[in-house]
C-alpha positions as a Markdown table, in Angstrom:
| # | Residue | x | y | z |
|---|---|---|---|---|
| 1 | Met | -34.9 | 15.0 | -20.7 |
| 2 | Arg | -36.1 | 14.3 | -17.2 |
| 3 | Leu | -33.8 | 14.7 | -14.3 |
| 4 | Glu | -34.2 | 12.1 | -11.5 |
| 5 | Lys | -33.5 | 12.9 | -7.9 |
| 6 | Thr | -30.6 | 10.7 | -6.7 |
| 7 | Pro | -29.9 | 9.6 | -3.2 |
| 8 | Ile | -27.6 | 11.9 | -1.2 |
| 9 | Val | -24.1 | 10.6 | -0.7 |
| 10 | Lys | -22.2 | 11.8 | 2.3 |
| 11 | Cys | -18.5 | 11.6 | 3.0 |
| 12 | Glu | -17.2 | 11.0 | 6.5 |
| 13 | Val | -13.9 | 10.4 | 8.1 |
| 14 | Leu | -14.1 | 7.4 | 10.5 |
| 15 | Pro | -12.7 | 7.6 | 14.0 |
| 16 | Gly | -9.1 | 6.4 | 14.1 |
| 17 | Arg | -8.9 | 6.2 | 10.3 |
| 18 | Thr | -7.6 | 8.4 | 7.5 |
| 19 | Glu | -10.0 | 7.1 | 4.9 |
| 20 | Arg | -13.2 | 8.8 | 3.8 |
| 21 | Arg | -16.2 | 6.4 | 3.7 |
| 22 | Leu | -18.9 | 6.9 | 1.1 |
| 23 | Ser | -22.4 | 5.9 | 2.2 |
| 24 | Tyr | -26.0 | 6.7 | 1.4 |
| 25 | Ser | -27.5 | 9.0 | 4.0 |
| 26 | Lys | -30.8 | 7.2 | 4.3 |
| 27 | His | -30.9 | 3.9 | 2.5 |
| 28 | Pro | -29.2 | 2.0 | -0.3 |
| 29 | Pro | -30.3 | 3.0 | -3.8 |
| 30 | Arg | -33.5 | 1.5 | -5.3 |
| 31 | Gly | -33.8 | 0.4 | -8.9 |
| 32 | Ala | -31.5 | -1.9 | -10.9 |
| 33 | Leu | -29.6 | 1.0 | -12.6 |
| 34 | Arg | -28.9 | 2.8 | -9.4 |
| 35 | Val | -27.7 | -0.4 | -7.7 |
| 36 | Ile | -25.3 | -1.0 | -10.6 |
| 37 | Asp | -24.0 | 2.5 | -10.4 |
| 38 | Phe | -23.7 | 2.2 | -6.6 |
| 39 | Val | -21.7 | -1.1 | -6.9 |
| 40 | Leu | -19.5 | 0.4 | -9.7 |
| 41 | Gln | -18.8 | 3.4 | -7.4 |
| 42 | Leu | -17.7 | 1.1 | -4.6 |
| 43 | Val | -15.5 | -0.9 | -7.0 |
| 44 | Ile | -13.7 | 2.2 | -8.1 |
| 45 | Ala | -13.2 | 3.3 | -4.5 |
| 46 | Gly | -12.0 | -0.2 | -3.7 |
| 47 | Leu | -9.5 | -0.2 | -6.6 |
| 48 | Thr | -8.2 | 3.2 | -5.4 |
| 49 | Val | -7.5 | 2.2 | -1.8 |
| 50 | Gly | -6.5 | -1.3 | -3.0 |
| 51 | Ser | -3.7 | 0.3 | -5.0 |
| 52 | Ala | -2.1 | 1.3 | -1.7 |
| 53 | Tyr | -2.6 | -2.2 | -0.4 |
| 54 | Ala | -1.0 | -3.5 | -3.6 |
| 55 | Leu | 2.1 | -1.3 | -3.2 |
| 56 | Val | 2.4 | -2.4 | 0.4 |
| 57 | Ala | 2.1 | -6.1 | -0.7 |
| 58 | Leu | 4.8 | -5.5 | -3.3 |
| 59 | Gly | 7.0 | -4.1 | -0.5 |
| 60 | Tyr | 6.4 | -7.3 | 1.5 |
| 61 | His | 7.4 | -9.3 | -1.6 |
| 62 | Val | 10.6 | -7.4 | -2.2 |
| 63 | Ile | 11.8 | -7.5 | 1.4 |
| 64 | Leu | 10.8 | -11.2 | 1.8 |
| 65 | Arg | 12.8 | -12.0 | -1.4 |
| 66 | Ala | 15.9 | -10.2 | -0.1 |
| 67 | Thr | 15.8 | -10.9 | 3.7 |
| 68 | Arg | 13.4 | -13.9 | 4.1 |
| 69 | Ala | 11.5 | -11.8 | 6.7 |
| 70 | Ile | 8.2 | -9.9 | 6.8 |
| 71 | Asn | 8.4 | -6.2 | 7.6 |
| 72 | Phe | 5.3 | -5.4 | 9.7 |
| 73 | Ser | 6.2 | -1.7 | 9.8 |
| 74 | Gln | 5.5 | -1.4 | 6.1 |
| 75 | Gly | 2.2 | 0.4 | 6.7 |
| 76 | Glu | 3.8 | 3.1 | 8.9 |
| 77 | Phe | 6.1 | 3.9 | 6.0 |
| 78 | Val | 3.1 | 4.5 | 3.9 |
| 79 | Val | 1.9 | 7.1 | 6.4 |
| 80 | Leu | 5.4 | 8.5 | 6.7 |
| 81 | Gly | 5.8 | 8.9 | 3.0 |
| 82 | Gly | 2.5 | 10.8 | 2.8 |
| 83 | Leu | 3.7 | 13.1 | 5.6 |
| 84 | Ile | 7.0 | 13.8 | 3.8 |
| 85 | Ala | 5.1 | 14.7 | 0.7 |
| 86 | Tyr | 2.9 | 17.0 | 2.8 |
| 87 | Thr | 6.1 | 18.7 | 4.0 |
| 88 | Phe | 7.3 | 19.2 | 0.5 |
| 89 | Val | 4.0 | 20.7 | -0.6 |
| 90 | His | 3.0 | 22.8 | 2.4 |
| 91 | Val | 6.3 | 23.8 | 3.9 |
| 92 | Leu | 8.6 | 23.9 | 0.9 |
| 93 | His | 5.8 | 25.0 | -1.4 |
| 94 | Ala | 6.7 | 22.4 | -4.0 |
| 95 | Ser | 4.2 | 20.9 | -6.5 |
| 96 | Pro | 2.5 | 17.5 | -5.6 |
| 97 | Trp | 4.6 | 15.9 | -8.3 |
| 98 | Leu | 7.8 | 17.1 | -6.6 |
| 99 | Gly | 6.3 | 15.9 | -3.3 |
| 100 | Leu | 5.8 | 12.5 | -4.9 |
| 101 | Leu | 9.4 | 12.3 | -6.1 |
| 102 | Gly | 10.8 | 13.7 | -2.8 |
| 103 | Ala | 8.8 | 11.2 | -0.7 |
| 104 | Thr | 9.8 | 8.3 | -2.9 |
| 105 | Ala | 13.5 | 9.2 | -2.7 |
| 106 | Ala | 13.3 | 9.8 | 1.0 |
| 107 | Gly | 11.6 | 6.4 | 1.3 |
| 108 | Phe | 14.5 | 4.7 | -0.4 |
| 109 | Ala | 17.0 | 6.4 | 1.9 |
| 110 | Leu | 15.0 | 5.6 | 5.0 |
| 111 | Gly | 14.7 | 1.9 | 3.8 |
| 112 | Trp | 18.5 | 1.7 | 3.3 |
| 113 | Ile | 19.1 | 3.1 | 6.8 |
| 114 | Tyr | 16.3 | 0.8 | 8.2 |
| 115 | Glu | 18.0 | -2.2 | 6.8 |
| 116 | Arg | 21.4 | -1.2 | 8.2 |
| 117 | Ile | 20.4 | -0.3 | 11.8 |
| 118 | Val | 17.3 | -2.5 | 12.4 |
| 119 | Leu | 17.0 | -5.5 | 10.1 |
| 120 | Arg | 20.6 | -6.5 | 9.7 |
| 121 | Pro | 21.5 | -6.5 | 13.4 |
| 122 | Ala | 18.3 | -8.3 | 14.2 |
| 123 | Ala | 18.9 | -10.9 | 11.5 |
| 124 | Arg | 22.0 | -12.1 | 13.4 |
| 125 | Asn | 19.7 | -13.3 | 16.2 |
| 126 | Gly | 17.3 | -15.2 | 13.9 |
| 127 | Asp | 14.0 | -14.7 | 12.1 |
| 128 | Ile | 11.9 | -14.2 | 15.2 |
| 129 | Ala | 14.2 | -11.3 | 16.3 |
| 130 | Val | 13.6 | -9.6 | 12.9 |
| 131 | Ile | 9.8 | -9.9 | 13.3 |
| 132 | Ile | 9.9 | -8.5 | 16.8 |
| 133 | Ala | 12.1 | -5.7 | 15.6 |
| 134 | Thr | 9.8 | -4.7 | 12.8 |
| 135 | Ile | 6.8 | -4.8 | 15.2 |
| 136 | Gly | 8.7 | -2.5 | 17.6 |
| 137 | Cys | 9.4 | -0.1 | 14.8 |
| 138 | Val | 5.6 | 0.2 | 14.2 |
| 139 | Phe | 5.3 | 2.1 | 17.5 |
| 140 | Ile | 8.5 | 4.1 | 17.1 |
| 141 | Leu | 7.3 | 5.3 | 13.7 |
| 142 | Leu | 3.7 | 5.9 | 14.8 |
| 143 | Tyr | 4.6 | 8.0 | 17.8 |
| 144 | Gly | 7.5 | 9.6 | 16.0 |
| 145 | His | 5.5 | 11.0 | 13.2 |
| 146 | Ala | 2.8 | 12.0 | 15.6 |
| 147 | Leu | 5.4 | 14.1 | 17.6 |
| 148 | Ile | 6.7 | 15.8 | 14.4 |
| 149 | Trp | 3.5 | 16.3 | 12.3 |
| 150 | Gly | 0.8 | 15.9 | 15.0 |
| 151 | Ser | -1.8 | 13.1 | 15.3 |
| 152 | Leu | -4.5 | 14.6 | 13.0 |
| 153 | Pro | -4.6 | 13.6 | 9.4 |
| 154 | Gln | -3.4 | 16.3 | 6.9 |
| 155 | Pro | -4.6 | 17.1 | 3.4 |
| 156 | Leu | -2.6 | 16.8 | 0.2 |
| 157 | Pro | -3.7 | 18.6 | -3.0 |
| 158 | Pro | -4.5 | 16.5 | -6.1 |
| 159 | Phe | -1.8 | 16.1 | -8.7 |
| 160 | Thr | -4.1 | 17.8 | -11.3 |
| 161 | Gly | -7.3 | 19.7 | -11.2 |
| 162 | Ala | -9.2 | 20.9 | -8.1 |
| 163 | Gln | -9.8 | 18.9 | -4.9 |
| 164 | Gly | -12.5 | 16.3 | -5.6 |
| 165 | Gln | -12.7 | 17.0 | -9.3 |
| 166 | Ala | -14.1 | 14.0 | -11.0 |
| 167 | Leu | -15.2 | 12.6 | -14.3 |
| 168 | His | -18.8 | 11.3 | -14.6 |
| 169 | Pro | -19.2 | 8.5 | -17.1 |
| 170 | Gly | -22.8 | 7.4 | -16.7 |
| 171 | Gly | -23.9 | 7.5 | -13.1 |
| 172 | Val | -20.4 | 6.9 | -11.7 |
| 173 | Ala | -18.0 | 9.5 | -10.4 |
| 174 | Ile | -14.2 | 8.9 | -10.9 |
| 175 | Gln | -11.9 | 11.3 | -9.2 |
| 176 | Glu | -9.0 | 12.5 | -11.4 |
| 177 | Gln | -6.7 | 11.5 | -8.6 |
| 178 | Ser | -7.9 | 7.9 | -8.8 |
| 179 | Leu | -6.9 | 7.8 | -12.5 |
| 180 | Trp | -3.4 | 8.9 | -11.5 |
| 181 | Val | -3.4 | 6.2 | -8.8 |
| 182 | Phe | -4.2 | 3.5 | -11.3 |
| 183 | Ala | -1.8 | 4.8 | -13.9 |
| 184 | Leu | 1.1 | 5.1 | -11.5 |
| 185 | Leu | 0.5 | 1.7 | -9.9 |
| 186 | Ala | 0.8 | 0.2 | -13.4 |
| 187 | Phe | 4.0 | 2.3 | -13.9 |
| 188 | Ala | 5.4 | 1.1 | -10.6 |
| 189 | Leu | 4.7 | -2.6 | -11.6 |
| 190 | Phe | 6.4 | -2.1 | -14.9 |
| 191 | Val | 9.5 | -0.4 | -13.4 |
| 192 | Leu | 9.8 | -3.2 | -10.8 |
| 193 | Trp | 9.6 | -5.8 | -13.6 |
| 194 | Leu | 12.2 | -3.9 | -15.6 |
| 195 | Leu | 14.5 | -3.5 | -12.7 |
| 196 | Phe | 14.5 | -7.1 | -11.5 |
| 197 | Glu | 14.2 | -8.9 | -14.8 |
| 198 | Arg | 16.1 | -6.7 | -17.3 |
| 199 | Thr | 19.0 | -4.9 | -15.4 |
| 200 | Thr | 22.3 | -6.2 | -14.0 |
| 201 | Phe | 21.5 | -4.4 | -10.8 |
| 202 | Gly | 18.2 | -6.2 | -10.4 |
| 203 | Lys | 19.7 | -9.6 | -11.2 |
| 204 | Ala | 22.5 | -9.0 | -8.6 |
| 205 | Ile | 19.8 | -8.3 | -6.0 |
| 206 | Arg | 18.0 | -11.5 | -7.0 |
| 207 | Ala | 21.2 | -13.5 | -6.9 |
| 208 | Ala | 22.1 | -12.2 | -3.5 |
| 209 | Ala | 18.7 | -13.2 | -2.2 |
| 210 | Val | 18.7 | -16.7 | -3.7 |
| 211 | Asn | 22.3 | -17.7 | -3.0 |
| 212 | Pro | 24.2 | -15.2 | -0.8 |
| 213 | Ile | 27.4 | -17.3 | -0.7 |
| 214 | Gly | 27.5 | -17.8 | -4.5 |
| 215 | Ala | 26.7 | -14.1 | -5.0 |
| 216 | Gln | 29.7 | -13.2 | -2.8 |
| 217 | Leu | 32.0 | -15.5 | -4.7 |
| 218 | Val | 31.2 | -13.7 | -8.0 |
| 219 | Gly | 31.8 | -10.3 | -6.4 |
| 220 | Ile | 28.3 | -9.1 | -5.4 |
| 221 | Asp | 28.0 | -7.1 | -2.2 |
| 222 | Val | 25.2 | -9.0 | -0.6 |
| 223 | Asn | 24.7 | -6.5 | 2.2 |
| 224 | Ala | 24.4 | -3.6 | -0.2 |
| 225 | Ala | 21.9 | -5.7 | -2.3 |
| 226 | Arg | 19.8 | -6.4 | 0.7 |
| 227 | Ala | 19.8 | -2.7 | 1.7 |
| 228 | Ala | 18.8 | -1.7 | -1.8 |
| 229 | Ser | 16.0 | -4.2 | -1.7 |
| 230 | Val | 14.6 | -2.8 | 1.5 |
| 231 | Gly | 15.1 | 0.7 | 0.2 |
| 232 | Ile | 13.0 | -0.2 | -2.9 |
| 233 | Ala | 10.3 | -1.7 | -0.7 |
| 234 | Ile | 10.1 | 1.4 | 1.6 |
| 235 | Ala | 10.1 | 3.7 | -1.5 |
| 236 | Leu | 7.1 | 1.8 | -2.8 |
| 237 | Ala | 5.3 | 2.4 | 0.6 |
| 238 | Ala | 6.1 | 6.1 | 0.5 |
| 239 | Phe | 5.0 | 6.3 | -3.2 |
| 240 | Gly | 1.7 | 4.7 | -2.3 |
| 241 | Gly | 1.1 | 7.0 | 0.7 |
| 242 | Thr | 1.6 | 10.1 | -1.5 |
| 243 | Leu | -0.6 | 8.8 | -4.2 |
| 244 | Leu | -3.5 | 8.3 | -1.8 |
| 245 | Gly | -3.0 | 11.4 | 0.2 |
| 246 | Pro | -5.3 | 13.7 | -1.9 |
| 247 | Ile | -8.1 | 11.1 | -1.5 |
| 248 | Thr | -7.7 | 9.7 | 2.0 |
| 249 | Leu | -5.6 | 12.3 | 3.8 |
| 250 | Val | -2.1 | 11.6 | 5.2 |
| 251 | Gly | -1.0 | 10.9 | 8.8 |
| 252 | Gly | -3.1 | 9.6 | 11.6 |
| 253 | Thr | -3.1 | 6.0 | 12.9 |
| 254 | Ala | -4.1 | 4.1 | 9.7 |
| 255 | Gly | -0.6 | 2.6 | 9.2 |
| 256 | Thr | -1.3 | -0.7 | 11.0 |
| 257 | Ala | -4.5 | -1.3 | 9.2 |
| 258 | Ile | -2.8 | -0.6 | 5.9 |
| 259 | Ala | 0.0 | -3.0 | 6.8 |
| 260 | Ile | -2.4 | -5.8 | 7.7 |
| 261 | Lys | -4.6 | -5.4 | 4.7 |
| 262 | Gly | -1.5 | -5.2 | 2.4 |
| 263 | Phe | -0.3 | -8.4 | 4.1 |
| 264 | Val | -3.7 | -10.0 | 3.4 |
| 265 | Gly | -3.4 | -9.0 | -0.2 |
| 266 | Ala | 0.1 | -10.5 | -0.5 |
| 267 | Val | -0.9 | -13.8 | 1.1 |
| 268 | Val | -4.1 | -14.1 | -1.1 |
| 269 | Gly | -2.2 | -13.2 | -4.3 |
| 270 | Gly | 1.0 | -15.1 | -3.5 |
| 271 | Leu | 4.0 | -13.7 | -1.5 |
| 272 | Asp | 6.5 | -14.9 | -4.1 |
| 273 | Ser | 4.6 | -13.4 | -7.1 |
| 274 | Pro | 4.8 | -9.6 | -7.6 |
| 275 | Leu | 1.7 | -9.7 | -9.9 |
| 276 | Gly | -0.1 | -11.8 | -7.4 |
| 277 | Cys | 0.7 | -9.3 | -4.6 |
| 278 | Ala | -0.6 | -6.5 | -6.7 |
| 279 | Leu | -3.8 | -8.3 | -7.7 |
| 280 | Gly | -4.3 | -9.5 | -4.1 |
| 281 | Gly | -4.0 | -5.9 | -2.8 |
| 282 | Leu | -6.5 | -4.7 | -5.3 |
| 283 | Ala | -8.9 | -7.5 | -4.5 |
| 284 | Val | -8.8 | -6.7 | -0.8 |
| 285 | Gly | -9.6 | -3.1 | -1.5 |
| 286 | Val | -12.6 | -4.0 | -3.6 |
| 287 | Ile | -13.9 | -6.5 | -1.1 |
| 288 | Glu | -13.5 | -4.0 | 1.7 |
| 289 | Lys | -15.4 | -1.2 | -0.1 |
| 290 | Leu | -18.1 | -3.5 | -1.3 |
| 291 | Leu | -18.7 | -4.7 | 2.3 |
| 292 | Ala | -18.5 | -1.1 | 3.6 |
| 293 | Gly | -21.3 | -0.1 | 1.2 |
| 294 | Trp | -23.8 | -2.5 | 2.7 |
| 295 | Leu | -22.5 | -3.4 | 6.2 |
| 296 | Pro | -21.6 | -1.3 | 9.3 |
| 297 | Tyr | -18.0 | -0.4 | 9.1 |
| 298 | Gln | -17.3 | -2.4 | 12.3 |
| 299 | Ala | -18.1 | -5.6 | 10.5 |
| 300 | Val | -15.8 | -4.9 | 7.5 |
| 301 | Asp | -12.4 | -5.6 | 9.0 |
| 302 | Pro | -13.3 | -9.0 | 10.6 |
| 303 | Val | -14.5 | -10.2 | 7.2 |
| 304 | Val | -11.3 | -9.1 | 5.5 |
| 305 | Tyr | -9.2 | -10.8 | 8.2 |
| 306 | Thr | -11.3 | -14.0 | 7.8 |
| 307 | Leu | -10.3 | -13.9 | 4.2 |
| 308 | Leu | -6.7 | -14.1 | 5.3 |
| 309 | Leu | -7.4 | -17.1 | 7.5 |
| 310 | Phe | -9.4 | -18.8 | 4.6 |
| 311 | Ala | -6.5 | -18.2 | 2.2 |
| 312 | Leu | -4.0 | -19.7 | 4.6 |
| 313 | Ile | -6.1 | -22.8 | 5.0 |
| 314 | Val | -7.2 | -23.4 | 1.4 |
| 315 | Arg | -4.2 | -22.1 | -0.6 |
| 316 | Pro | -1.3 | -21.0 | 1.6 |
| 317 | Gln | 1.0 | -20.2 | -1.4 |
| 318 | Gly | -1.6 | -17.7 | -2.7 |
| 319 | Leu | -3.5 | -17.6 | -6.0 |
| 320 | Leu | -0.4 | -17.0 | -8.2 |
| 321 | Gly | 2.3 | -18.3 | -5.8 |
| 322 | Arg | 4.2 | -21.5 | -6.1 |
| 323 | Arg | 4.0 | -24.1 | -3.3 |
| 324 | Gly | 7.0 | -24.0 | -1.0 |
| 325 | Ala | 8.4 | -21.0 | -2.9 |
| 326 | Val | 8.9 | -18.8 | 0.2 |
| 327 | Arg | 10.5 | -21.5 | 2.3 |
| 328 | Asp | 14.3 | -21.5 | 2.9 |
């Protein structure tokens, strides 16, 4: 069997970002098979980071359903969740799995508090006040976690195996952590569906969102239902930040970019459709990585944001959304 020399792949952390960018050190691969392997590698990387965008998009969906508002600080809660998991692992010497559970539980508690002290008071002054409040919280959270954990990204160990350990089907490398990301994203989707469609608690949350007055008349605590919804959304963000931590590092200033790209995914897929939000987030991740494999990274974000503009013009309800579904 003849061994062929393959192009050298380098891994770099981009300035101001907490994601590692894979690129060929000299030139893109030559030959049909190498190009296919290269594209497949980019797709896998896109699905991995797109899983975080999908969880952020799902958070937008849950909060929008409950409060009729967009939470633009969702991305900072992704970063904060990863840093909480980092504290569990490196300070309390817990396993990454306990870090994941702890960060998710802390995310739910933070979301409950966030709804009580930020969203609920702001909602009394209208939707614009809520949007401004969530934007203000972006900077509070950004500088807050920088003061506590520092401004440099921090590493998280993988859930299983050694750092960077990967499977190699064909000419493609798939990190073990990426497999956990895919599996746990599917698990989160299933749990959300089960919660909102098959439990009394979930149906109470839905009723409080659709008809608050009617829900109160049948004994549902509307404020508690809204707080629980926001808690679930922030828990999803913390969950996603911990999942990606072993691959992209945690901390830094990537929260705003994650929030925007998660929002793009939600709009493309359909803000009123949980499946659409998840698929939209995955699609944005794949598109981003495919572009990053062939274009300078400075050109990637403008193309992704152009996708948002195009989606709003062509199909504002999203691919799986219903026209007028998010209107009051």
